[in-house]
PDB file of C-alpha atoms and ligand atoms in Angstrom:
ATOM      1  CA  UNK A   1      -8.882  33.385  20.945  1.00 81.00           C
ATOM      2  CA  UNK A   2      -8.293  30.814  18.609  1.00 96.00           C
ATOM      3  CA  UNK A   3     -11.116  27.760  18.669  1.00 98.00           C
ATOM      4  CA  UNK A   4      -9.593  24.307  20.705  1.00 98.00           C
ATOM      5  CA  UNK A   5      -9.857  21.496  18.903  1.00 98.00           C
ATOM      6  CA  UNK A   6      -9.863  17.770  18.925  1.00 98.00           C
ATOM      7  CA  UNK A   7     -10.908  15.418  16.269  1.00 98.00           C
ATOM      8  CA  UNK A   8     -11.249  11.770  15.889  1.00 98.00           C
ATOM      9  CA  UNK A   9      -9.737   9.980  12.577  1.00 98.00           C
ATOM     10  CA  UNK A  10     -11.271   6.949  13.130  1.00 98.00           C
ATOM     11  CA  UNK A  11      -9.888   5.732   9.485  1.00 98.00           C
ATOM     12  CA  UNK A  12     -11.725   2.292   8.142  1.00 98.00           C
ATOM     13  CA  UNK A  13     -12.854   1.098  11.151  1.00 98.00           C
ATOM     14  CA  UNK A  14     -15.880  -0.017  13.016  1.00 98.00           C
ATOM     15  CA  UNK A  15     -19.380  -1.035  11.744  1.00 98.00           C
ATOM     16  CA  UNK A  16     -21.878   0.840  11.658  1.00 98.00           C
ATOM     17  CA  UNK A  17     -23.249  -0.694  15.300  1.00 98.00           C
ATOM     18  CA  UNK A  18     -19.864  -0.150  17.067  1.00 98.00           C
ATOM     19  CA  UNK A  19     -19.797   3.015  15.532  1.00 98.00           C
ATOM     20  CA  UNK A  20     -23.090   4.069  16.839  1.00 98.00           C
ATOM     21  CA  UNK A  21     -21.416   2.213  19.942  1.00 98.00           C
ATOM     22  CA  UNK A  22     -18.423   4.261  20.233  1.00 98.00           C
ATOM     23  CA  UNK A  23     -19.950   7.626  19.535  1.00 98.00           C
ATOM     24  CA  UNK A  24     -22.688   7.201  21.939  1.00 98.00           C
ATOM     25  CA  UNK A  25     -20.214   6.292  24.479  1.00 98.00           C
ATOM     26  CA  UNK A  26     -18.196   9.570  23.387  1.00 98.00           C
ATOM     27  CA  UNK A  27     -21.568  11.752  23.918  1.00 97.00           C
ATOM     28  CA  UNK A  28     -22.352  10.075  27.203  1.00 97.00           C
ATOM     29  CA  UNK A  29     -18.846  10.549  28.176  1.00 96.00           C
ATOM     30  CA  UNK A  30     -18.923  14.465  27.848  1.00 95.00           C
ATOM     31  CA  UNK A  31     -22.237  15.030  29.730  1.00 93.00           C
ATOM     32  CA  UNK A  32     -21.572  17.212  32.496  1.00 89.00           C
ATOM     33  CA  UNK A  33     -18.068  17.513  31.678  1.00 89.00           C
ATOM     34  CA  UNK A  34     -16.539  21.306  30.900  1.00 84.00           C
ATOM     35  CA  UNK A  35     -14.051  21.166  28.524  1.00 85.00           C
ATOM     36  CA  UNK A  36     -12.537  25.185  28.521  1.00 77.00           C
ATOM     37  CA  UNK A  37     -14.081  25.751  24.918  1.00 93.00           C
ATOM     38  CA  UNK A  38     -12.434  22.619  23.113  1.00 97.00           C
ATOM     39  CA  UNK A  39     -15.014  21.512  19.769  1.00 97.00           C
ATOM     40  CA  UNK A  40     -14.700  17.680  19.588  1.00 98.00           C
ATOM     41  CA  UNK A  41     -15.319  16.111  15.905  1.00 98.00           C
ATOM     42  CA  UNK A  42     -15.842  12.600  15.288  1.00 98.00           C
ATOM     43  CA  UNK A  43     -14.333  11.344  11.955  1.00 99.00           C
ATOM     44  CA  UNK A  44     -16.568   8.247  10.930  1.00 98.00           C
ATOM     45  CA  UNK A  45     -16.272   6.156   7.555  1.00 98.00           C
ATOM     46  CA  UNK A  46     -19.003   7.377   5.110  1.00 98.00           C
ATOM     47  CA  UNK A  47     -21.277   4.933   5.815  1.00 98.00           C
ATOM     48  CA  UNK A  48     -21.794   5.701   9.463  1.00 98.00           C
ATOM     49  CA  UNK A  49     -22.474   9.558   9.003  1.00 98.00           C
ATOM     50  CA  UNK A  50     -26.158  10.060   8.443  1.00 98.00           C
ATOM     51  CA  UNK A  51     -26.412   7.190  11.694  1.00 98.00           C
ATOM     52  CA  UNK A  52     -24.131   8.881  13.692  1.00 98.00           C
ATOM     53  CA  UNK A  53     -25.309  12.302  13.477  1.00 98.00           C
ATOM     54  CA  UNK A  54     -28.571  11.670  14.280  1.00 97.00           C
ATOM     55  CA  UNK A  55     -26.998   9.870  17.436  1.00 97.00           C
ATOM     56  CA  UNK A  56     -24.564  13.594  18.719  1.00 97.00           C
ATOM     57  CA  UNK A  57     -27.140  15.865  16.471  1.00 94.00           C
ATOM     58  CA  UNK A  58     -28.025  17.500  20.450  1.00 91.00           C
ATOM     59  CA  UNK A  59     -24.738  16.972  22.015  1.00 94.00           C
ATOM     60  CA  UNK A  60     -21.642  19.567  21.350  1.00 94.00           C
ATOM     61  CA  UNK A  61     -19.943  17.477  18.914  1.00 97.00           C
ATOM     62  CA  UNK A  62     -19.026  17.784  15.513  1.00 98.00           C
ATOM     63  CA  UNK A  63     -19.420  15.406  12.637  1.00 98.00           C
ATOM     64  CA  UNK A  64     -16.587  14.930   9.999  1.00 99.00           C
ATOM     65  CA  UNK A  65     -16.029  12.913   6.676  1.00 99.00           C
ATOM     66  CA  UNK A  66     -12.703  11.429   5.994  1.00 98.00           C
ATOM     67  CA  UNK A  67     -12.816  12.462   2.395  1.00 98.00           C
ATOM     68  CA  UNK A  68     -14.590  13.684  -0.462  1.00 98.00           C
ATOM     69  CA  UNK A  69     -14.428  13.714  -4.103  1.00 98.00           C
ATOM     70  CA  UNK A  70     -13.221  16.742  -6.231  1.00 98.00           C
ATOM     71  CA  UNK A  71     -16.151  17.312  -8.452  1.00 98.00           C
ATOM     72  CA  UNK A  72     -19.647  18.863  -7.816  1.00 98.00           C
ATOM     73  CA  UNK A  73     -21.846  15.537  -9.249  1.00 98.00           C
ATOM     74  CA  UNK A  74     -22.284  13.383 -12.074  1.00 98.00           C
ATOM     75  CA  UNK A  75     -21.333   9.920 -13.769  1.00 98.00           C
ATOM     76  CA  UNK A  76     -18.219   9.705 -10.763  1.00 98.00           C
ATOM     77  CA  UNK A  77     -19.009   5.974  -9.301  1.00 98.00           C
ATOM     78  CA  UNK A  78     -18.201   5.550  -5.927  1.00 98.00           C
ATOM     79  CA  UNK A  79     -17.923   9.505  -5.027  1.00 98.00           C
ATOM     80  CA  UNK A  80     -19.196  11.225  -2.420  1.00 98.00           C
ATOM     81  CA  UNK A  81     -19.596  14.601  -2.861  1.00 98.00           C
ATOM     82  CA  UNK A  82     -19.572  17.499  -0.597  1.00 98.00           C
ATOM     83  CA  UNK A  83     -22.484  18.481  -0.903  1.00 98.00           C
ATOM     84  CA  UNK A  84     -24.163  15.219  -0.016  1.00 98.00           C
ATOM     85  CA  UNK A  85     -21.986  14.927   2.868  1.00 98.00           C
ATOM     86  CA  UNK A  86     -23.812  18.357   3.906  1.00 98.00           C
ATOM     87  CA  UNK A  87     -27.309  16.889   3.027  1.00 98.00           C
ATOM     88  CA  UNK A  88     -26.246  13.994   6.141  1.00 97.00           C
ATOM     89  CA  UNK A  89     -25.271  16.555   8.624  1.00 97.00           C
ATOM     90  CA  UNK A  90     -21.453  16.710   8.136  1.00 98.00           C
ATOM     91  CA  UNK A  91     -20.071  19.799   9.179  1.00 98.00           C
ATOM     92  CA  UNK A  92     -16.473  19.162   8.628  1.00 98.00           C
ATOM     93  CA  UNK A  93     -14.319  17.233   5.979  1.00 99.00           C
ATOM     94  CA  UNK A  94     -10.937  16.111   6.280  1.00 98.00           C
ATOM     95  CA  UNK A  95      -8.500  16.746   3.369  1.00 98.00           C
ATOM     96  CA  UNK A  96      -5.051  15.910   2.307  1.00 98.00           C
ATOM     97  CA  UNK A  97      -4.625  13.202   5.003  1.00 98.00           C
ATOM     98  CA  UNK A  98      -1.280  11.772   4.403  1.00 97.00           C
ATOM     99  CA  UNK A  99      -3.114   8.275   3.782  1.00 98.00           C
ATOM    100  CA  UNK A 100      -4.722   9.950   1.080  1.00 98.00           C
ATOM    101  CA  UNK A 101      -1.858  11.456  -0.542  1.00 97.00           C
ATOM    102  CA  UNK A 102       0.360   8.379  -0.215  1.00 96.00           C
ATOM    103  CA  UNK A 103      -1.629   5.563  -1.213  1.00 97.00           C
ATOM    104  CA  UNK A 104      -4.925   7.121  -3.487  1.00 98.00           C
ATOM    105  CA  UNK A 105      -1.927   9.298  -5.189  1.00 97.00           C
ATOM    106  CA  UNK A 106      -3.550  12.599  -3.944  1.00 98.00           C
ATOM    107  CA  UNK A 107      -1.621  15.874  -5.271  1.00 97.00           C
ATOM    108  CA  UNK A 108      -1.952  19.189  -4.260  1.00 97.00           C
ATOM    109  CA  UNK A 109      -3.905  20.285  -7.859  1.00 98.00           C
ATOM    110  CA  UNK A 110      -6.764  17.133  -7.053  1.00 98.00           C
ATOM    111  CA  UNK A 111      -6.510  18.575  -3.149  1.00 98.00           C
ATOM    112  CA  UNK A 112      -7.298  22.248  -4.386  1.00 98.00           C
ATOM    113  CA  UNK A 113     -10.454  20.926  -6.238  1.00 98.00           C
ATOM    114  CA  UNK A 114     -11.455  19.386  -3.656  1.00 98.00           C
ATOM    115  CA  UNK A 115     -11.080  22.246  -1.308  1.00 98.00           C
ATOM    116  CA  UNK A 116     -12.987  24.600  -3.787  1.00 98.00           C
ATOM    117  CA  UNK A 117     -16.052  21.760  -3.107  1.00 98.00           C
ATOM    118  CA  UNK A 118     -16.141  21.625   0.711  1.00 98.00           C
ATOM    119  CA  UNK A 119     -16.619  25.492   0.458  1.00 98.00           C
ATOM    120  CA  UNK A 120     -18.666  25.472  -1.918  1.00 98.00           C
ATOM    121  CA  UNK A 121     -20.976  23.277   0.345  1.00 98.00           C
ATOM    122  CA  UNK A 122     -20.775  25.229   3.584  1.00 98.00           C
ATOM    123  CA  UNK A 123     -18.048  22.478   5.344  1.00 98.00           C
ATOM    124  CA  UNK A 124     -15.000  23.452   7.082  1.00 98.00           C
ATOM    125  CA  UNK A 125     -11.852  21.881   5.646  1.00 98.00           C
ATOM    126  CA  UNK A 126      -9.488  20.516   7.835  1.00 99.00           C
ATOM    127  CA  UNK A 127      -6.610  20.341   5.285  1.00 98.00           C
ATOM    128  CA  UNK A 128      -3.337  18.284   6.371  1.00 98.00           C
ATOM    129  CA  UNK A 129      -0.414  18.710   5.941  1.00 98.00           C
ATOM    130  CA  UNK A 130       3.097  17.012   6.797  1.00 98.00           C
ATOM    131  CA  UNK A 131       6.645  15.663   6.148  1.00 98.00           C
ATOM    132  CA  UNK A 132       7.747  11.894   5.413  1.00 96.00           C
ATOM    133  CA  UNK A 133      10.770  10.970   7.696  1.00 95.00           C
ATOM    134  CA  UNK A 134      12.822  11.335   4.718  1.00 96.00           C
ATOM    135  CA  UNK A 135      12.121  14.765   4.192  1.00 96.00           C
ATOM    136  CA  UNK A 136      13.061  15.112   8.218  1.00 96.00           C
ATOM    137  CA  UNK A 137      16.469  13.737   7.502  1.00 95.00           C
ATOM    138  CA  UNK A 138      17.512  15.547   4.457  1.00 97.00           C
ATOM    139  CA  UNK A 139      15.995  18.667   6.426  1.00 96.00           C
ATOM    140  CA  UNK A 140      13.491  19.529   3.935  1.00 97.00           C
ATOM    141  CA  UNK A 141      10.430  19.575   6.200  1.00 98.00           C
ATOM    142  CA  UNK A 142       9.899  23.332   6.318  1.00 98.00           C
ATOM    143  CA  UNK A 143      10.282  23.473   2.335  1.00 98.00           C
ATOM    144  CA  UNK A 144       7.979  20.737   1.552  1.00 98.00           C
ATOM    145  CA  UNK A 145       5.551  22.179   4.519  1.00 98.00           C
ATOM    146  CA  UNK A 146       5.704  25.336   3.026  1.00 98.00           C
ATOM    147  CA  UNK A 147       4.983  24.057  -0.460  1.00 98.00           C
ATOM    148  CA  UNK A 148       2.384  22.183   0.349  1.00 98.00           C
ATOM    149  CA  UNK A 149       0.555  25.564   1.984  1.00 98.00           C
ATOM    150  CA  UNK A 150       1.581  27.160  -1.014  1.00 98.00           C
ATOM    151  CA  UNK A 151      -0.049  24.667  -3.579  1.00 98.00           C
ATOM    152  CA  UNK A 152      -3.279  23.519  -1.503  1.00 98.00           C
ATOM    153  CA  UNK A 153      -4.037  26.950   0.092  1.00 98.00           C
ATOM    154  CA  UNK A 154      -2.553  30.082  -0.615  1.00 97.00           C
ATOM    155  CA  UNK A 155      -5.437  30.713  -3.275  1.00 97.00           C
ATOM    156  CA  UNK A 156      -8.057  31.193  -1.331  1.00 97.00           C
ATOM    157  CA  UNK A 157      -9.408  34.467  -0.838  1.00 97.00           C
ATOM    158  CA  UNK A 158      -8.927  35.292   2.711  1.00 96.00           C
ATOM    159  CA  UNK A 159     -12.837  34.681   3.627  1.00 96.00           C
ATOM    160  CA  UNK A 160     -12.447  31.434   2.476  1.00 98.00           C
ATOM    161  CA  UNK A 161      -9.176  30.807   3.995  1.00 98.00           C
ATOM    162  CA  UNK A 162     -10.551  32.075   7.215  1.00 97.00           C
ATOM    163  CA  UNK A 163     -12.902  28.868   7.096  1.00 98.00           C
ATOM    164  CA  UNK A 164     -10.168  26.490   6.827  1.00 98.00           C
ATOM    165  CA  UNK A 165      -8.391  24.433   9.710  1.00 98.00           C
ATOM    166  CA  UNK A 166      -5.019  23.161   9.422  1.00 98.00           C
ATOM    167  CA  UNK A 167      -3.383  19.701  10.815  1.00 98.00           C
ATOM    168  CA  UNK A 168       0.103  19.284  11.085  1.00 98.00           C
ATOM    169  CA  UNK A 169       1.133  15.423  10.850  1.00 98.00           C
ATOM    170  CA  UNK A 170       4.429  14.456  10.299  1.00 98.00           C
ATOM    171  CA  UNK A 171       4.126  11.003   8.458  1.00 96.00           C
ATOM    172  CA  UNK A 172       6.605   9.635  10.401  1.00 96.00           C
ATOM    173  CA  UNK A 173       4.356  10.116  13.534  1.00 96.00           C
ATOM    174  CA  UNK A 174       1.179   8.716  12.543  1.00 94.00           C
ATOM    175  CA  UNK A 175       0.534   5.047  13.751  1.00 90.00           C
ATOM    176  CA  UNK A 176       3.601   4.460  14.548  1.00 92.00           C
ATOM    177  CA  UNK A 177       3.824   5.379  18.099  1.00 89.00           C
ATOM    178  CA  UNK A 178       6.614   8.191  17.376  1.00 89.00           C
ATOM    179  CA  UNK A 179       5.144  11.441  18.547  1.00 91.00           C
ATOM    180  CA  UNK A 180       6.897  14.465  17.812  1.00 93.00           C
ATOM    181  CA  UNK A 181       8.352  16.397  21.036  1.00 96.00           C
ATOM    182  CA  UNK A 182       6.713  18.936  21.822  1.00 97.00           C
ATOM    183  CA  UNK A 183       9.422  21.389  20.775  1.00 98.00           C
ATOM    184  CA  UNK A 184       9.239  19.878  17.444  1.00 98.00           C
ATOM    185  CA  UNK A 185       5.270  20.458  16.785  1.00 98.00           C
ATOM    186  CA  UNK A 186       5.808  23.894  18.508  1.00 98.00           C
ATOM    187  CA  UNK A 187       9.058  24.746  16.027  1.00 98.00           C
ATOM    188  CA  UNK A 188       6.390  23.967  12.826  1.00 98.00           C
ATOM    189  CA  UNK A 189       3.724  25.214  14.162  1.00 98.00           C
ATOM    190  CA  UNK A 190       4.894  28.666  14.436  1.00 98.00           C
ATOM    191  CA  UNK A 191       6.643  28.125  11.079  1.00 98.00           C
ATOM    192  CA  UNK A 192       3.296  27.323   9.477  1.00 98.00           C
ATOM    193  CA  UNK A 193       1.681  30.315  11.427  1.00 98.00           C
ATOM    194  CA  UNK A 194       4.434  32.519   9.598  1.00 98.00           C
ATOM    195  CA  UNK A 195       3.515  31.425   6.405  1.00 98.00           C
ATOM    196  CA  UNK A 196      -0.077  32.079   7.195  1.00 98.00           C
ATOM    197  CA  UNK A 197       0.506  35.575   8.219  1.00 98.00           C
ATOM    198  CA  UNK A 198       2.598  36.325   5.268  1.00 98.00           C
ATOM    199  CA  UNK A 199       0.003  35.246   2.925  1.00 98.00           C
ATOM    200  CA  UNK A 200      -3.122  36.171   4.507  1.00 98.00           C
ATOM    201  CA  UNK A 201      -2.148  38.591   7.121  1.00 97.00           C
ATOM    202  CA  UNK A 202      -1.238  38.822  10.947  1.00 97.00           C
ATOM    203  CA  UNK A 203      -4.756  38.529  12.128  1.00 97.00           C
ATOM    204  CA  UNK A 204      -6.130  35.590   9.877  1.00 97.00           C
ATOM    205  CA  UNK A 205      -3.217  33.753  10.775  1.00 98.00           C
ATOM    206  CA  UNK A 206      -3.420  33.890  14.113  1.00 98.00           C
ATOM    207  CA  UNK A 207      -7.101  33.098  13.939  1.00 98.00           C
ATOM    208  CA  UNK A 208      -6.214  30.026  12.595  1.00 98.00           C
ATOM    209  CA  UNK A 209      -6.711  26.763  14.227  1.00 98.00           C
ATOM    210  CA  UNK A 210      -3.343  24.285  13.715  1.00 98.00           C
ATOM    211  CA  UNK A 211      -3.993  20.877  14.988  1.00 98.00           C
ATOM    212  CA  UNK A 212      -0.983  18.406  15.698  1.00 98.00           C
ATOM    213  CA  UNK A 213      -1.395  14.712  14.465  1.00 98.00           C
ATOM    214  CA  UNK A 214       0.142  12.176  14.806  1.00 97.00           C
ATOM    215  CA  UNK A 215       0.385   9.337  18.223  1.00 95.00           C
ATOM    216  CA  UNK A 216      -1.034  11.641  20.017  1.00 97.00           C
ATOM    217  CA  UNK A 217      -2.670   9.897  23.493  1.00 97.00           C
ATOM    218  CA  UNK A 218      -3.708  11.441  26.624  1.00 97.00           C
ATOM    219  CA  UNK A 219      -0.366  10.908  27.839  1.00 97.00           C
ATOM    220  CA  UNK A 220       0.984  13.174  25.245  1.00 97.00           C
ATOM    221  CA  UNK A 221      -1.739  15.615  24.535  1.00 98.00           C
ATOM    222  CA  UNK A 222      -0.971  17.777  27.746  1.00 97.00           C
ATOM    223  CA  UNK A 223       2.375  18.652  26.875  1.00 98.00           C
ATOM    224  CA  UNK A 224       1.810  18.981  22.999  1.00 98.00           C
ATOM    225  CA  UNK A 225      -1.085  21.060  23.444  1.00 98.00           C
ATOM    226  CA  UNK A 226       0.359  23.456  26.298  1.00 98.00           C
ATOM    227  CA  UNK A 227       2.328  25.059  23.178  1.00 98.00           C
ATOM    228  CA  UNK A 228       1.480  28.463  22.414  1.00 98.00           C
ATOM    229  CA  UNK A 229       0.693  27.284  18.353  1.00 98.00           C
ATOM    230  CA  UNK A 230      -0.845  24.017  18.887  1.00 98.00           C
ATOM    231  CA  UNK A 231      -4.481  24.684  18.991  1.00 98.00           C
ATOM    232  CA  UNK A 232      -5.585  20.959  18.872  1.00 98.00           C
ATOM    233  CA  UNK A 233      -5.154  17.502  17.408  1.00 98.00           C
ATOM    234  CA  UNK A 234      -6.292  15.545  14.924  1.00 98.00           C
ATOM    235  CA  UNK A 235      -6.191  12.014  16.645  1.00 98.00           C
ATOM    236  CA  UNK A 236      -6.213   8.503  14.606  1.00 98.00           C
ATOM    237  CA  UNK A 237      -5.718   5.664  16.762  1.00 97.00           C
ATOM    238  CA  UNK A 238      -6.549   7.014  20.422  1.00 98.00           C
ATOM    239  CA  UNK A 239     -10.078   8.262  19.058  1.00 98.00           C
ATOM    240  CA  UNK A 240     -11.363   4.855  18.862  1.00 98.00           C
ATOM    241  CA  UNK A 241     -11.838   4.445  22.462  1.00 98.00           C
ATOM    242  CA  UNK A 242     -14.087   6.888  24.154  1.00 98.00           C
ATOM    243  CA  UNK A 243     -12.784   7.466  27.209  1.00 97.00           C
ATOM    244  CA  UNK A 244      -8.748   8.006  26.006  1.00 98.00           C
ATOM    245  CA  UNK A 245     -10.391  10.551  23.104  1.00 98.00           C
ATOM    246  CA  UNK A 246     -12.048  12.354  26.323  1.00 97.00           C
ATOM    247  CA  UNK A 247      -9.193  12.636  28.398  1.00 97.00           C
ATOM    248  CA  UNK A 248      -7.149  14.159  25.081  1.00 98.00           C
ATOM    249  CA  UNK A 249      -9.977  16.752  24.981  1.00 97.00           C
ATOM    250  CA  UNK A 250      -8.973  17.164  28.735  1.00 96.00           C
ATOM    251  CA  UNK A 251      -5.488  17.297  28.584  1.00 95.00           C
ATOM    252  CA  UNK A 252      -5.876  21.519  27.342  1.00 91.00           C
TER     253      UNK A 252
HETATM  254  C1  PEP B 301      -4.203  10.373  11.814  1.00 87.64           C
HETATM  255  O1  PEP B 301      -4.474   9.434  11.114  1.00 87.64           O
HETATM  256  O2  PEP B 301      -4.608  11.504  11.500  1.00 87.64           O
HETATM  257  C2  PEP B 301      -3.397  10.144  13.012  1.00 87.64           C
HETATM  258  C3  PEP B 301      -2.896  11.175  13.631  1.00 87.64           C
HETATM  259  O3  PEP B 301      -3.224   8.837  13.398  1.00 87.64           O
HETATM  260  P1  PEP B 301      -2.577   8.326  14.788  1.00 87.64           P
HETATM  261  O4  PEP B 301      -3.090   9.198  15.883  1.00 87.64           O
HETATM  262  O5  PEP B 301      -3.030   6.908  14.909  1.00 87.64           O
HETATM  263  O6  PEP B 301      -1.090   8.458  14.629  1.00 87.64           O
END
């Protein structure tokens, strides 16, 4: 069985206080609540972590960064490394978000760097991945989906690669209010899961958890998630209010 999971991007928002707000009111929300095996991560800006895991440190949720830097440590101003993300009780760091790529010019050689350092520290990756419109159009999505597997993760050894978690966004999708079908996640889902299997194996592969991303809400997340290779999402927008990020976490 492949783990269920739902994280919350919460991007640059909040202060510290309605952070604290917002993730206590995501912990209170769960008590007594059975959610069939589904890990929920919270995604807070850098400054909140150390604050906000202290807040879920005895609840079932996970703590994520947004981003990390590619080297171990050093004369890097303004980095955060991974392993100082681990000394504040992150357990998870998101890399490769399309945010990232587009707009702080991240490639896949920076991306690999950094995925060598979240290992290195103990922290799961959870390493996006995703097509701009464009690519859609010209149908180039499974090409430049399969290249960017190829240059961000088909070096890893398969222990390490057995750490790693995988969100799909298509670019197009995310904050814009234009979810992909359902048919369309499934179709790249099982495309991705393909790719997996031929470079790591049939059972890593399948072992391996592919979240979608991108405008997904709780009136979405039932039907995205009932696919047989969508294991999850990776949620932006809708995980900034508690109870719509619970009733995604529902929606499996
Ligand atoms: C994201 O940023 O990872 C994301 C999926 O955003 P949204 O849900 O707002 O589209």
């Amino acid at each position: 069985m492949r783990q269920k999971i739902v994280a919350g991007n919460w991007k640059m928002n909040t202060s510290i206080a309605s952070g604290l707000e917002l993730a206590q009111a995501v912990k209170t929300g769960l008590e007594g609540k059975s959610l069939n095996d589904v890990k929920l991560i919270l995604a807070p800006p850098f400054t909140h972590l150390h604050a906000i895991g202290e807040v879920i440190k005895d609840s079932p949720l996970g703590l994520a960064a947004q981003n990390t830097a590619s080297e171990k440590s050093g004369a890097y101003t303004g980095e955060v490394s991974a392993e100082m993300l681990a000394s504040a009780g992150v357990g998870y760091v998101i890399l490769g978000h399309s945010e990232r790529r587009k707009y702080y010019h991240e490639n896949d050689e920076l991306l690999v760097q950094k995925l060598t350092r979240v290992l290195e520290a103990g922290l799961t990756p959870i390493f996006c991945i995703g097509e701009e419109l464009e690519d859609r159009e010209k149908g180039n999505h499974f090409a430049l989906v399969k290249s960017q597997l190829k240059n961000g993760l088909f070096h890893c050894s398969p222990e390490d690669f057995a750490k790693v978690i995988i969100a799909y966004e298509p670019v197009w999708a995310i904050g814009t209010g234009l979810t992909a079908s359902p048919e369309q996640a499934e179709e790249m889902h099982a495309f991705i899961r393909e790719e997996l299997s031929a470079a790591f194996g049939a059972e890593n592969a399948n072992a391996c958890s592919i979240l979608y991303g991108g405008s997904c809400k709780a009136s979405n997340a039932r039907e995205l998630f009932a696919q047989p290779n969508v294991d999850g999402g990776l949620i932006g927008g809708a995980s900034l209010q508690a109870d719509e990020f619970i009733r995604i976490a529902e929606s499996f």
